[in-house]
Coordinates of C-alpha atoms in Angstrom, one line a residue:
M10 CA 31.6 65.9 -31.0
G11 CA 33.9 64.6 -28.5
R12 CA 30.9 65.2 -25.8
K13 CA 28.5 63.6 -27.7
W14 CA 30.5 60.5 -28.2
L15 CA 31.2 60.3 -24.5
S16 CA 27.7 60.8 -23.5
L17 CA 26.9 58.0 -25.7
I18 CA 29.5 55.6 -24.1
L19 CA 28.5 57.0 -20.6
A20 CA 25.0 56.1 -21.5
I21 CA 25.8 52.5 -22.9
L22 CA 27.6 52.1 -19.5
F23 CA 24.6 53.0 -17.6
L24 CA 22.2 50.5 -19.5
S25 CA 24.9 47.7 -19.2
S26 CA 24.8 48.2 -15.4
I27 CA 21.1 47.9 -15.2
W28 CA 21.2 45.0 -17.7
A29 CA 23.6 42.9 -15.6
V30 CA 21.5 42.8 -12.9
P31 CA 20.3 38.9 -12.2
R32 CA 16.8 38.7 -14.0
V33 CA 13.9 38.6 -11.4
S34 CA 11.6 35.5 -11.8
A35 CA 8.3 36.5 -13.3
S36 CA 6.6 34.6 -10.3
Q37 CA 8.4 36.5 -8.1
G38 CA 5.7 38.0 -5.2
T39 CA 3.2 35.9 -6.6
E40 CA 0.3 35.2 -4.4
L41 CA -2.1 32.4 -5.2
V42 CA -5.4 31.2 -4.9
L43 CA -6.0 27.7 -4.0
A44 CA -9.1 25.6 -3.4
V45 CA -9.6 22.9 -1.2
G46 CA -12.5 20.7 0.7
K47 CA -13.4 21.4 4.4
W48 CA -10.9 20.1 6.7
K49 CA -11.9 19.1 10.7
T50 CA -8.7 20.5 12.2
L51 CA -5.5 22.4 11.2
N52 CA -4.0 20.6 14.2
P53 CA -0.5 18.7 12.7
L54 CA -0.9 15.7 15.1
T55 CA -4.8 15.2 14.9
S56 CA -5.4 16.2 11.3
S57 CA -7.6 13.4 9.7
T58 CA -8.4 15.0 6.2
V59 CA -6.3 15.1 3.1
Y60 CA -7.5 18.6 2.9
G61 CA -5.9 19.6 6.3
N62 CA -2.6 17.9 5.3
V63 CA -2.3 19.9 1.9
I64 CA -2.2 23.1 4.2
L65 CA 0.0 21.6 6.7
N66 CA 2.7 20.6 4.8
K67 CA 3.6 24.0 3.9
V68 CA 3.3 25.2 7.4
Y69 CA 5.4 22.2 9.1
E70 CA 8.3 19.9 8.3
P71 CA 8.7 16.3 8.8
L72 CA 11.8 14.6 9.3
I73 CA 11.5 12.8 5.9
R74 CA 9.4 13.8 3.1
W75 CA 8.2 12.3 -0.3
D76 CA 10.4 13.5 -3.3
K77 CA 9.3 15.5 -6.3
S78 CA 8.4 12.5 -8.0
G79 CA 6.2 11.4 -5.0
T80 CA 8.0 7.7 -5.1
E81 CA 10.9 8.1 -2.8
V82 CA 11.8 9.6 0.3
T83 CA 14.2 12.3 0.9
G84 CA 15.5 14.5 3.6
A85 CA 13.3 17.1 5.1
L86 CA 14.2 18.4 8.9
A87 CA 16.7 15.5 8.8
G88 CA 19.7 16.0 6.1
K89 CA 20.8 12.4 7.0
W90 CA 19.5 9.4 8.9
E91 CA 20.8 5.7 9.3
F92 CA 19.7 2.4 10.8
K93 CA 22.1 0.4 12.8
K94 CA 21.7 -3.0 14.8
E95 CA 22.9 -2.7 18.4
G96 CA 22.1 -6.4 20.0
D97 CA 18.4 -7.2 19.4
N98 CA 17.6 -3.6 19.1
K99 CA 17.3 -1.2 16.0
V100 CA 18.5 2.1 16.9
L101 CA 17.4 5.1 14.2
T102 CA 19.6 8.0 14.4
F103 CA 18.6 11.3 12.8
Y104 CA 21.0 14.3 11.9
L105 CA 18.9 17.5 11.8
R106 CA 19.7 20.4 9.6
K107 CA 21.5 23.3 11.3
G108 CA 19.8 26.8 11.2
A109 CA 16.6 25.6 10.6
K110 CA 14.2 27.9 12.4
W111 CA 10.5 28.1 13.9
H112 CA 8.1 31.0 12.6
D113 CA 8.7 32.8 15.6
G114 CA 12.5 32.8 15.0
K115 CA 13.6 30.3 17.8
E116 CA 15.6 27.5 16.4
V117 CA 14.6 23.9 15.6
T118 CA 16.6 21.4 18.0
A119 CA 16.5 17.9 18.6
E120 CA 14.5 18.6 22.0
D121 CA 11.5 19.5 19.7
V122 CA 11.8 16.2 17.9
K123 CA 11.8 14.0 21.2
F124 CA 8.6 16.1 22.4
T125 CA 6.7 15.6 19.2
I126 CA 7.4 11.9 19.1
E127 CA 6.6 11.3 23.0
L128 CA 3.8 13.6 23.0
F129 CA 2.1 11.1 19.9
K130 CA 3.2 8.0 21.8
S131 CA 1.5 9.4 25.1
D132 CA -2.2 8.9 23.1
P133 CA -2.0 7.8 19.7
S134 CA -5.6 7.0 19.4
K135 CA -6.3 11.0 19.8
F136 CA -3.1 12.0 17.9
V137 CA -4.5 10.2 14.6
N138 CA -2.2 11.7 11.8
P139 CA 1.1 10.1 12.4
D140 CA 1.6 6.6 11.3
T141 CA 1.5 4.4 14.6
L142 CA 4.5 2.1 12.8
I143 CA 6.7 5.2 14.3
I144 CA 5.9 3.9 17.8
N145 CA 5.3 0.3 17.4
G146 CA 8.3 -1.4 19.3
L147 CA 9.7 2.1 20.2
Q148 CA 11.7 1.9 23.4
E149 CA 13.2 5.2 23.8
V150 CA 14.0 8.6 22.4
K151 CA 17.5 9.8 23.3
V152 CA 18.8 13.5 22.5
V153 CA 22.6 13.2 21.8
D154 CA 23.3 16.5 20.9
K155 CA 21.5 19.8 19.8
Y156 CA 21.0 18.7 16.2
T157 CA 20.9 14.5 16.6
V158 CA 18.1 12.3 18.0
Q159 CA 18.0 8.5 18.4
L160 CA 15.3 6.2 18.5
V161 CA 15.6 2.7 19.8
Y162 CA 13.4 0.1 19.0
N163 CA 12.9 -3.7 19.7
Q164 CA 12.6 -6.4 17.4
S165 CA 8.7 -5.9 16.7
A166 CA 9.9 -2.9 14.7
A167 CA 8.5 -2.3 10.9
A168 CA 11.2 -2.7 8.2
D169 CA 13.6 0.1 7.5
K170 CA 11.7 1.3 4.5
F171 CA 8.4 1.2 6.0
L172 CA 9.6 3.4 9.1
E173 CA 10.8 5.9 6.7
M174 CA 7.4 6.1 4.9
A175 CA 5.8 6.5 8.3
F176 CA 8.3 9.5 9.3
T177 CA 6.7 11.3 6.3
T178 CA 3.6 11.6 8.5
L179 CA 5.0 12.8 11.7
Y180 CA 5.1 16.8 11.4
I181 CA 7.5 18.0 14.0
V182 CA 6.1 20.7 16.5
P183 CA 7.9 23.7 18.7
K184 CA 8.2 22.4 22.2
H185 CA 8.3 25.7 23.8
V186 CA 4.9 26.5 22.2
W187 CA 3.2 23.2 22.6
E188 CA 4.4 23.6 26.4
D189 CA 2.9 26.9 27.0
K190 CA -0.7 26.2 28.1
S191 CA -1.6 30.0 27.7
V192 CA -1.1 29.0 24.0
I193 CA -2.4 25.7 23.7
P194 CA -4.1 24.6 26.5
D195 CA -4.9 21.2 25.0
P196 CA -2.7 19.6 22.3
T197 CA -5.5 17.6 20.8
A198 CA -8.0 20.5 20.4
S199 CA -8.4 22.1 17.2
L200 CA -6.1 24.6 16.3
E201 CA -7.2 27.9 14.6
K202 CA -5.0 30.9 15.5
P203 CA -1.8 31.9 13.8
E204 CA 0.2 31.8 17.4
Q205 CA -1.1 28.3 17.8
L206 CA 0.1 27.1 14.5
I207 CA 4.1 28.0 14.5
G208 CA 6.0 25.3 12.3
C209 CA 9.4 25.7 10.5
G210 CA 8.0 24.9 6.9
P211 CA 8.1 27.2 3.9
F212 CA 5.2 29.1 4.6
K213 CA 3.5 30.6 8.2
V214 CA 0.1 31.0 9.0
V215 CA -1.1 34.7 9.1
E216 CA -4.6 34.3 9.3
V217 CA -7.5 31.7 9.6
K218 CA -11.4 32.2 9.3
P219 CA -13.0 28.6 10.1
D220 CA -15.1 27.3 7.1
E221 CA -13.9 30.1 4.6
Y222 CA -10.1 30.2 4.0
V223 CA -6.5 30.2 5.5
K224 CA -3.7 32.5 4.4
L225 CA -0.2 31.9 4.7
Q226 CA 3.0 34.0 3.9
A227 CA 6.2 33.0 2.6
F228 CA 8.6 32.4 5.4
E229 CA 11.9 34.4 4.8
D230 CA 14.1 32.5 7.0
Y231 CA 13.3 29.0 5.6
Y232 CA 16.3 26.7 5.6
L233 CA 16.0 26.2 2.0
G234 CA 15.3 29.7 1.1
K235 CA 12.1 32.1 1.0
P236 CA 9.7 30.5 -1.2
E237 CA 9.0 31.9 -4.9
V238 CA 5.3 32.1 -4.0
E239 CA 4.8 35.3 -1.5
G240 CA 1.4 34.3 -0.4
V241 CA -1.1 31.8 -0.6
T242 CA -5.0 31.9 0.4
F243 CA -6.4 28.2 0.7
K244 CA -10.3 28.6 0.1
I245 CA -12.5 25.8 1.0
L246 CA -14.9 25.1 -1.6
T247 CA -17.6 22.2 -1.8
D248 CA -18.9 22.0 -5.1
K249 CA -16.8 20.9 -8.1
N250 CA -18.6 22.6 -10.8
Q251 CA -17.7 25.8 -8.8
F252 CA -14.2 24.8 -8.6
A253 CA -14.1 24.5 -12.5
M254 CA -15.6 27.9 -13.4
M255 CA -13.3 29.5 -10.8
V256 CA -10.2 28.0 -12.4
A257 CA -11.5 28.7 -16.0
N258 CA -12.3 32.3 -15.3
G259 CA -9.2 33.0 -13.2
E260 CA -10.3 33.5 -9.8
L261 CA -8.4 30.3 -8.9
D262 CA -4.9 29.4 -9.6
A263 CA -5.1 25.5 -8.6
G264 CA -7.2 23.0 -6.0
Y265 CA -7.6 19.9 -4.5
F266 CA -10.2 18.7 -6.9
Y267 CA -10.5 16.5 -10.0
F268 CA -12.5 15.5 -12.8
F269 CA -13.1 12.1 -14.4
G270 CA -15.3 11.1 -17.7
K271 CA -18.0 13.4 -18.7
Y272 CA -17.0 16.2 -16.3
L273 CA -13.5 16.4 -17.6
E274 CA -14.7 16.3 -21.2
E275 CA -17.1 19.1 -20.3
F276 CA -14.2 21.0 -18.9
E277 CA -11.6 20.8 -21.4
K278 CA -13.9 22.1 -23.9
M279 CA -14.7 24.9 -21.4
V280 CA -10.9 26.0 -21.4
S281 CA -9.9 24.5 -24.9
G282 CA -9.1 28.3 -26.0
D283 CA -7.2 29.3 -22.9
P284 CA -3.3 28.5 -22.9
N285 CA -2.9 29.6 -19.5
V286 CA -5.1 26.3 -18.1
K287 CA -3.2 23.3 -17.9
I288 CA -4.7 19.8 -16.8
Y289 CA -2.3 17.5 -14.9
R290 CA -3.5 13.8 -15.1
A291 CA -1.8 10.8 -12.8
P292 CA -3.1 7.5 -11.6
S293 CA -4.8 7.6 -8.3
K294 CA -3.4 5.7 -5.0
S295 CA -6.9 5.5 -4.5
T296 CA -9.2 2.1 -4.8
H297 CA -12.9 1.8 -5.0
L298 CA -14.6 -1.2 -3.6
L299 CA -17.7 -3.2 -3.4
A300 CA -17.4 -4.4 0.3
F301 CA -19.1 -7.3 2.1
N302 CA -20.2 -7.2 5.8
F303 CA -18.8 -10.3 7.0
N304 CA -20.6 -9.8 10.3
K305 CA -23.8 -10.6 8.3
W306 CA -25.0 -13.8 6.7
P307 CA -24.8 -14.8 3.8
Y308 CA -22.0 -12.1 3.3
N309 CA -19.7 -14.2 5.3
N310 CA -20.4 -17.4 3.1
L311 CA -17.5 -17.4 0.3
E312 CA -19.7 -19.1 -2.5
F313 CA -22.4 -16.2 -2.1
R314 CA -19.4 -13.6 -2.4
K315 CA -18.3 -15.6 -5.3
A316 CA -21.7 -15.2 -6.9
I317 CA -22.1 -11.9 -6.6
A318 CA -18.9 -11.6 -8.2
Y319 CA -19.8 -13.6 -11.3
A320 CA -23.0 -11.5 -11.4
L321 CA -21.3 -8.3 -12.1
P322 CA -19.6 -6.8 -15.4
V323 CA -17.2 -4.8 -13.7
E324 CA -15.3 -3.6 -16.6
K325 CA -18.5 -2.6 -18.7
I326 CA -19.9 -0.7 -15.5
V327 CA -16.6 1.5 -14.8
Q328 CA -16.1 2.0 -18.4
K329 CA -19.9 3.5 -18.7
Y330 CA -18.7 6.4 -16.3
Y331 CA -15.0 6.6 -16.8
G332 CA -14.6 5.9 -20.6
T333 CA -11.6 3.4 -21.4
D334 CA -8.8 6.0 -20.1
G335 CA -10.4 7.4 -16.8
A336 CA -9.9 4.7 -14.4
K337 CA -7.9 1.2 -14.0
A338 CA -9.4 -1.7 -13.6
G339 CA -9.6 -2.6 -9.5
S340 CA -7.1 -5.1 -8.3
M341 CA -8.9 -7.7 -5.9
G342 CA -5.6 -7.6 -4.1
F343 CA -6.3 -4.0 -2.8
L344 CA -2.9 -2.2 -3.7
G345 CA -2.9 -0.4 -7.1
P346 CA -0.3 -0.3 -9.7
F347 CA 0.8 3.2 -8.3
F348 CA 2.5 0.8 -5.2
G349 CA 4.7 -0.9 -8.1
E350 CA 6.7 -4.1 -6.8
Y351 CA 4.3 -4.4 -4.0
C352 CA 1.1 -4.6 -6.0
K353 CA -0.1 -7.7 -7.6
Y354 CA -2.3 -6.6 -10.0
M355 CA -5.5 -9.2 -10.2
P356 CA -8.3 -7.5 -11.9
K357 CA -12.1 -9.0 -10.9
E358 CA -12.2 -9.9 -14.4
N359 CA -9.3 -12.4 -14.7
L360 CA -10.4 -14.1 -11.5
Y361 CA -14.2 -14.1 -11.5
P362 CA -15.0 -13.1 -15.1
Y363 CA -18.7 -12.0 -15.8
D364 CA -20.8 -15.3 -16.1
P365 CA -24.3 -14.4 -14.7
D366 CA -25.2 -18.1 -15.5
K367 CA -22.6 -19.4 -13.3
A368 CA -23.8 -16.9 -10.6
K369 CA -27.3 -18.2 -10.8
E370 CA -26.0 -22.1 -10.5
I371 CA -24.1 -21.1 -7.1
L372 CA -27.1 -19.2 -6.0
D373 CA -29.1 -22.3 -6.5
E374 CA -26.7 -24.4 -5.1
L375 CA -26.9 -22.2 -1.8
G376 CA -30.5 -22.8 -1.6
F377 CA -31.3 -19.1 -2.9
K378 CA -34.4 -19.7 -5.3
D379 CA -37.6 -18.0 -6.3
V380 CA -40.1 -20.0 -5.0
N381 CA -43.4 -17.5 -5.3
G382 CA -42.5 -16.6 -8.8
D383 CA -42.1 -12.8 -8.3
G384 CA -38.6 -12.7 -10.1
Y385 CA -36.6 -12.4 -6.8
R386 CA -34.7 -15.3 -4.8
E387 CA -36.0 -16.4 -1.3
T388 CA -33.7 -17.6 1.3
P389 CA -32.9 -21.4 1.8
D390 CA -35.8 -21.3 4.6
G391 CA -38.2 -19.6 2.3
K392 CA -38.1 -16.2 3.7
P393 CA -37.9 -12.9 1.5
F394 CA -34.1 -11.9 0.5
K395 CA -33.0 -8.2 -0.2
I396 CA -29.6 -6.9 -0.1
Y397 CA -29.1 -3.3 1.3
L398 CA -26.5 -1.5 -0.7
L399 CA -25.2 1.3 0.8
T400 CA -23.5 4.2 -1.4
R401 CA -22.7 7.9 -1.7
A402 CA -25.3 10.8 -2.3
P403 CA -26.3 11.7 -5.6
G404 CA -23.9 13.7 -7.3
D405 CA -20.6 12.1 -5.9
S406 CA -17.9 12.6 -8.0
F407 CA -16.5 9.2 -8.1
F408 CA -20.2 8.4 -9.6
R409 CA -20.6 5.9 -6.8
D410 CA -24.1 6.7 -6.8
A411 CA -25.0 5.6 -10.1
I412 CA -22.7 2.6 -9.8
G413 CA -25.0 1.5 -7.2
D414 CA -27.8 1.5 -9.3
E415 CA -25.9 -0.3 -12.0
I416 CA -25.1 -3.2 -9.6
A417 CA -28.6 -3.4 -8.3
N418 CA -29.8 -3.8 -12.0
Y419 CA -27.3 -6.9 -12.8
L420 CA -27.9 -8.2 -9.7
K421 CA -31.7 -8.3 -10.1
A422 CA -31.2 -10.1 -13.5
V423 CA -29.9 -13.2 -11.5
G424 CA -32.8 -12.8 -9.1
I425 CA -31.6 -10.9 -6.3
K426 CA -33.5 -7.8 -4.9
V427 CA -31.1 -4.6 -4.1
E428 CA -32.3 -1.4 -2.0
V429 CA -29.6 1.1 -3.1
D430 CA -29.3 3.8 -0.2
K431 CA -27.5 6.9 -1.6
A432 CA -26.8 7.9 1.9
G433 CA -26.0 11.6 2.9
D434 CA -24.9 10.6 6.2
Y435 CA -22.8 7.9 4.7
W436 CA -20.0 7.7 7.0
D437 CA -22.0 7.4 9.9
K438 CA -23.9 4.4 8.5
W439 CA -20.6 2.7 7.3
G440 CA -19.0 3.0 10.8
A441 CA -22.0 1.5 12.4
G442 CA -21.6 -1.5 10.1
S443 CA -25.4 -1.0 9.3
W444 CA -25.2 -2.4 5.9
D445 CA -25.0 -5.4 3.9
M446 CA -22.8 -4.5 1.1
A447 CA -21.1 -0.9 0.6
I448 CA -19.4 0.9 -2.3
V449 CA -16.5 2.6 -0.7
G450 CA -13.2 4.2 -1.3
F451 CA -9.7 3.7 0.4
V452 CA -6.7 5.8 0.0
P453 CA -3.9 3.7 0.9
N454 CA -0.4 5.7 1.2
K455 CA 2.0 3.0 1.8
P456 CA 2.1 -0.9 1.2
T457 CA 1.5 -1.5 5.1
D458 CA -2.0 -0.2 4.8
L459 CA -2.8 -4.0 4.2
V460 CA -3.1 -3.7 7.9
W461 CA -6.6 -2.6 7.5
F462 CA -7.8 -6.1 6.9
T463 CA -6.0 -7.3 9.8
S464 CA -8.5 -9.0 12.6
D465 CA -7.4 -6.4 15.6
N466 CA -7.4 -3.4 13.2
P467 CA -10.0 -1.0 14.4
G468 CA -10.4 0.3 10.9
N469 CA -11.5 -3.0 9.7
R470 CA -15.2 -2.2 9.2
V471 CA -15.7 -5.3 6.9
G472 CA -15.3 -7.6 9.7
F473 CA -12.9 -10.1 7.7
S474 CA -10.6 -12.2 10.1
D475 CA -8.1 -14.8 9.2
K476 CA -5.3 -15.9 11.5
T477 CA -2.8 -16.6 8.5
Y478 CA -3.6 -13.0 7.1
D479 CA -2.5 -11.7 10.8
E480 CA 0.5 -13.8 10.7
T481 CA 1.7 -13.1 7.4
F482 CA 1.1 -9.4 7.5
E483 CA 3.1 -9.2 10.8
E484 CA 6.0 -10.7 9.0
F485 CA 5.8 -8.6 6.1
Q486 CA 5.5 -5.5 8.3
R487 CA 8.8 -6.6 9.9
T488 CA 10.6 -7.5 6.8
G489 CA 9.2 -5.4 3.8
D490 CA 9.4 -8.3 1.4
P491 CA 7.2 -7.7 -1.6
A492 CA 6.5 -11.3 -2.0
L493 CA 4.8 -11.2 1.4
A494 CA 2.6 -8.4 0.1
H495 CA 1.8 -10.4 -2.8
K496 CA 0.7 -13.6 -0.5
L497 CA -1.4 -11.1 1.5
E498 CA -3.0 -9.8 -1.6
E499 CA -3.9 -13.2 -2.8
M500 CA -5.7 -14.1 0.2
L501 CA -7.7 -11.3 -0.2
A502 CA -8.3 -12.2 -3.8
N503 CA -9.2 -15.7 -2.9
N504 CA -11.8 -14.9 0.1
V505 CA -13.4 -12.4 -2.0
V506 CA -13.3 -9.9 0.8
F507 CA -14.6 -7.0 -1.5
I508 CA -15.2 -7.0 -5.4
A509 CA -12.4 -4.6 -6.7
L510 CA -14.2 -1.9 -8.9
Y511 CA -11.5 0.6 -10.1
H512 CA -8.3 2.8 -9.5
P513 CA -9.2 6.3 -10.8
I514 CA -7.0 8.4 -13.4
V515 CA -7.2 11.9 -11.7
A516 CA -7.4 15.0 -13.9
T517 CA -6.9 18.1 -12.2
P518 CA -6.4 21.9 -13.9
Y519 CA -3.8 24.8 -12.9
R520 CA -3.1 28.0 -14.4
V521 CA 0.2 29.2 -15.6
D522 CA -0.5 32.8 -16.1
R523 CA 0.6 33.9 -12.4
Y524 CA 2.9 30.8 -11.8
K525 CA 4.5 28.4 -14.1
D526 CA 6.7 26.4 -11.5
W527 CA 4.0 24.0 -10.4
A528 CA 5.7 20.4 -9.5
P529 CA 2.7 18.2 -9.6
N530 CA 3.2 14.3 -9.0
P531 CA 0.4 11.6 -8.3
R532 CA 0.8 11.6 -4.5
F533 CA -0.4 15.2 -3.9
L534 CA -1.4 16.5 -7.4
T535 CA -0.7 20.1 -8.0
L536 CA -0.5 21.0 -4.4
G537 CA 2.1 19.1 -2.5
Y538 CA 5.0 20.8 -1.0
W539 CA 7.2 21.2 -3.9
S540 CA 4.9 22.9 -6.2
L541 CA 5.0 26.3 -4.1
L542 CA 8.7 26.2 -3.0
G543 CA 9.4 26.9 -6.7
N544 CA 13.1 28.5 -6.6
P545 CA 14.0 29.9 -3.2
E546 CA 15.1 33.3 -3.3
K547 CA 18.4 33.1 -1.1
P548 CA 20.9 30.1 -1.6
T549 CA 21.3 27.4 1.0
T550 CA 24.5 25.6 1.3
T551 CA 22.6 22.6 3.0
T552 CA 22.4 19.6 0.7
S553 CA 18.8 18.5 0.0
S554 CA 19.4 15.1 1.3
E555 CA 22.2 12.4 1.8
K556 CA 20.5 9.4 3.6
S557 CA 22.7 6.1 4.8
S558 CA 21.5 3.3 6.0
T559 CA 23.5 0.2 7.3
T560 CA 20.6 -2.2 7.4
T561 CA 18.9 -2.2 4.3
S562 CA 20.1 -2.5 0.8
S563 CA 17.3 -0.6 -0.7
S564 CA 18.4 2.5 0.6
K565 CA 18.7 5.4 -1.9
T566 CA 20.5 8.6 -1.7
P567 CA 18.5 11.4 -3.4
S568 CA 20.2 13.8 -5.7
S569 CA 22.0 16.3 -3.4
S570 CA 22.1 20.1 -4.3
T571 CA 23.7 23.2 -3.4
S572 CA 22.5 26.8 -4.5
T573 CA 25.1 29.3 -4.3
T574 CA 25.6 33.3 -5.4
S575 CA 28.8 34.8 -6.6
K576 CA 28.8 38.3 -6.9
G577 CA 32.0 38.0 -9.5
E578 CA 33.3 41.0 -11.5
K579 CA 31.0 43.2 -13.1
G580 CA 30.6 43.5 -16.8
L581 CA 28.8 44.0 -19.8
C582 CA 26.0 41.5 -20.6
G583 CA 23.3 40.7 -22.9
P584 CA 21.7 43.8 -24.7
A585 CA 24.1 46.4 -23.7
A586 CA 27.3 44.3 -24.9
L587 CA 25.2 43.8 -28.4
V588 CA 24.8 48.1 -28.6
L589 CA 28.4 48.8 -27.5
L590 CA 29.5 46.3 -30.2
A591 CA 27.1 48.0 -32.8
V592 CA 28.7 51.6 -31.9
L593 CA 32.4 50.3 -32.0
P594 CA 32.3 50.7 -36.0
L595 CA 31.2 54.6 -35.8
L596 CA 34.1 55.2 -33.1
K597 CA 36.5 53.9 -35.7
R598 CA 35.1 55.9 -38.6
R599 CA 35.0 58.8 -36.3
K600 CA 38.8 58.5 -35.5

């Protein structure tokens, strides 16, 4: 019998050795399939679409990135940075993390940072992905040592906090790859080969099939550790309904597509019985506007613009398509609530409430009257008058085609004829300025995107020009004072540069049966950098970020974290210990 008990004890010890091994994550080795819209290029310096950048922020690293919340900045390649004043100059010093590697195994150094910034500065009109605030007032880029780089700015440099935000848009590229003309003959060209797309991010490119998909593989030597997700395929989709069906039946795990209003209601019914489908909701950065073309009469007349504002029940129109919880009323100051202290929230109805009688009165005073009795107003000199309203093609996910019809109907009620152009070539017509009024969506990423309405900004398609606005913006950009942002927003609202329609509240589905560690946030939804990183497999002794600044009181130090693994002493744990405890009484009785 002694042998039997000895065998039992040995079996228990064997089981304990199995159960003592750290438990492997259920998501380890997971390969995900994600959907994005069509990108124009995967060149990290010339990318101009959110779809391209959703992929690129897994492959390349900026010096600074947005944190998990999407609201504060934290360190990426730069573990620390600081601002100092040297005479009239501002010096920004970045301290790089040691041990970061490119996907070809070479180390990331300060020379790569210097090369990237100087390349961007050489032709910012072509390298459109990075924010130009990075090079405004930039005098010199110095390599102090292998892991330290300094940028010297003159007095025209942006406020510290705005420079930090700007650097989230600059992906650092490997000097040794980009200087090799046999690999990258033209740095402004579209890049589609894996050997051209060498980054230092958590994933490396293994295959690109233009207009179809991109395949990424986890990078084992990533400085924070190999990502939890083993591989990712980004598939191009153009149809939101197809996306919904593919998520519902398990063909897709998530995607950069979102739903509103009736579309969201239909999708929720479709997946109501599936616990593996979750829906993330968040306020959007985007703002949708009814813009006026200031380069044409009478749209350059403030009283005429006010008449249009009084003629439209914006809140009623938006609720018809978005319901009461699918969108927030747009702010006449452009920046929405997403921007916190920089937003002075001014819904149209608070400033120019729906009042068709007042709209008619203003139009009468301007000389727009129906002189021939056909129900539509003529111009002051008796000529036929019609507004050409540019909007999106039928089936638009933001309902802008249908909202265009609503606007036309309400303007008809005050005697204005409107031709609605639901244009498939919308952006060509928008860029050419061949419209009178247009429904347009903007996606501001930072408060300084108020620059879009400055007189000399190439992106100012509405044609608004105001010297006071320009001067105030320059001061705002230098100081970062939220009160100046409010002043700029008030100028836009008082001049009725546009009629704010809505800020959407986005809802996007994702599956949790293959992967559970999603980290969605309002800035990147479910497909941000943090979502696919999960819990890296190997430990890192580098703190996530410790930022210091000597020039701004608004500096924040993100929480630092150190992950270590200790082998320690082997012993019994979990179920094995319980089995042994159960056997001990038997051993005692046997004695």
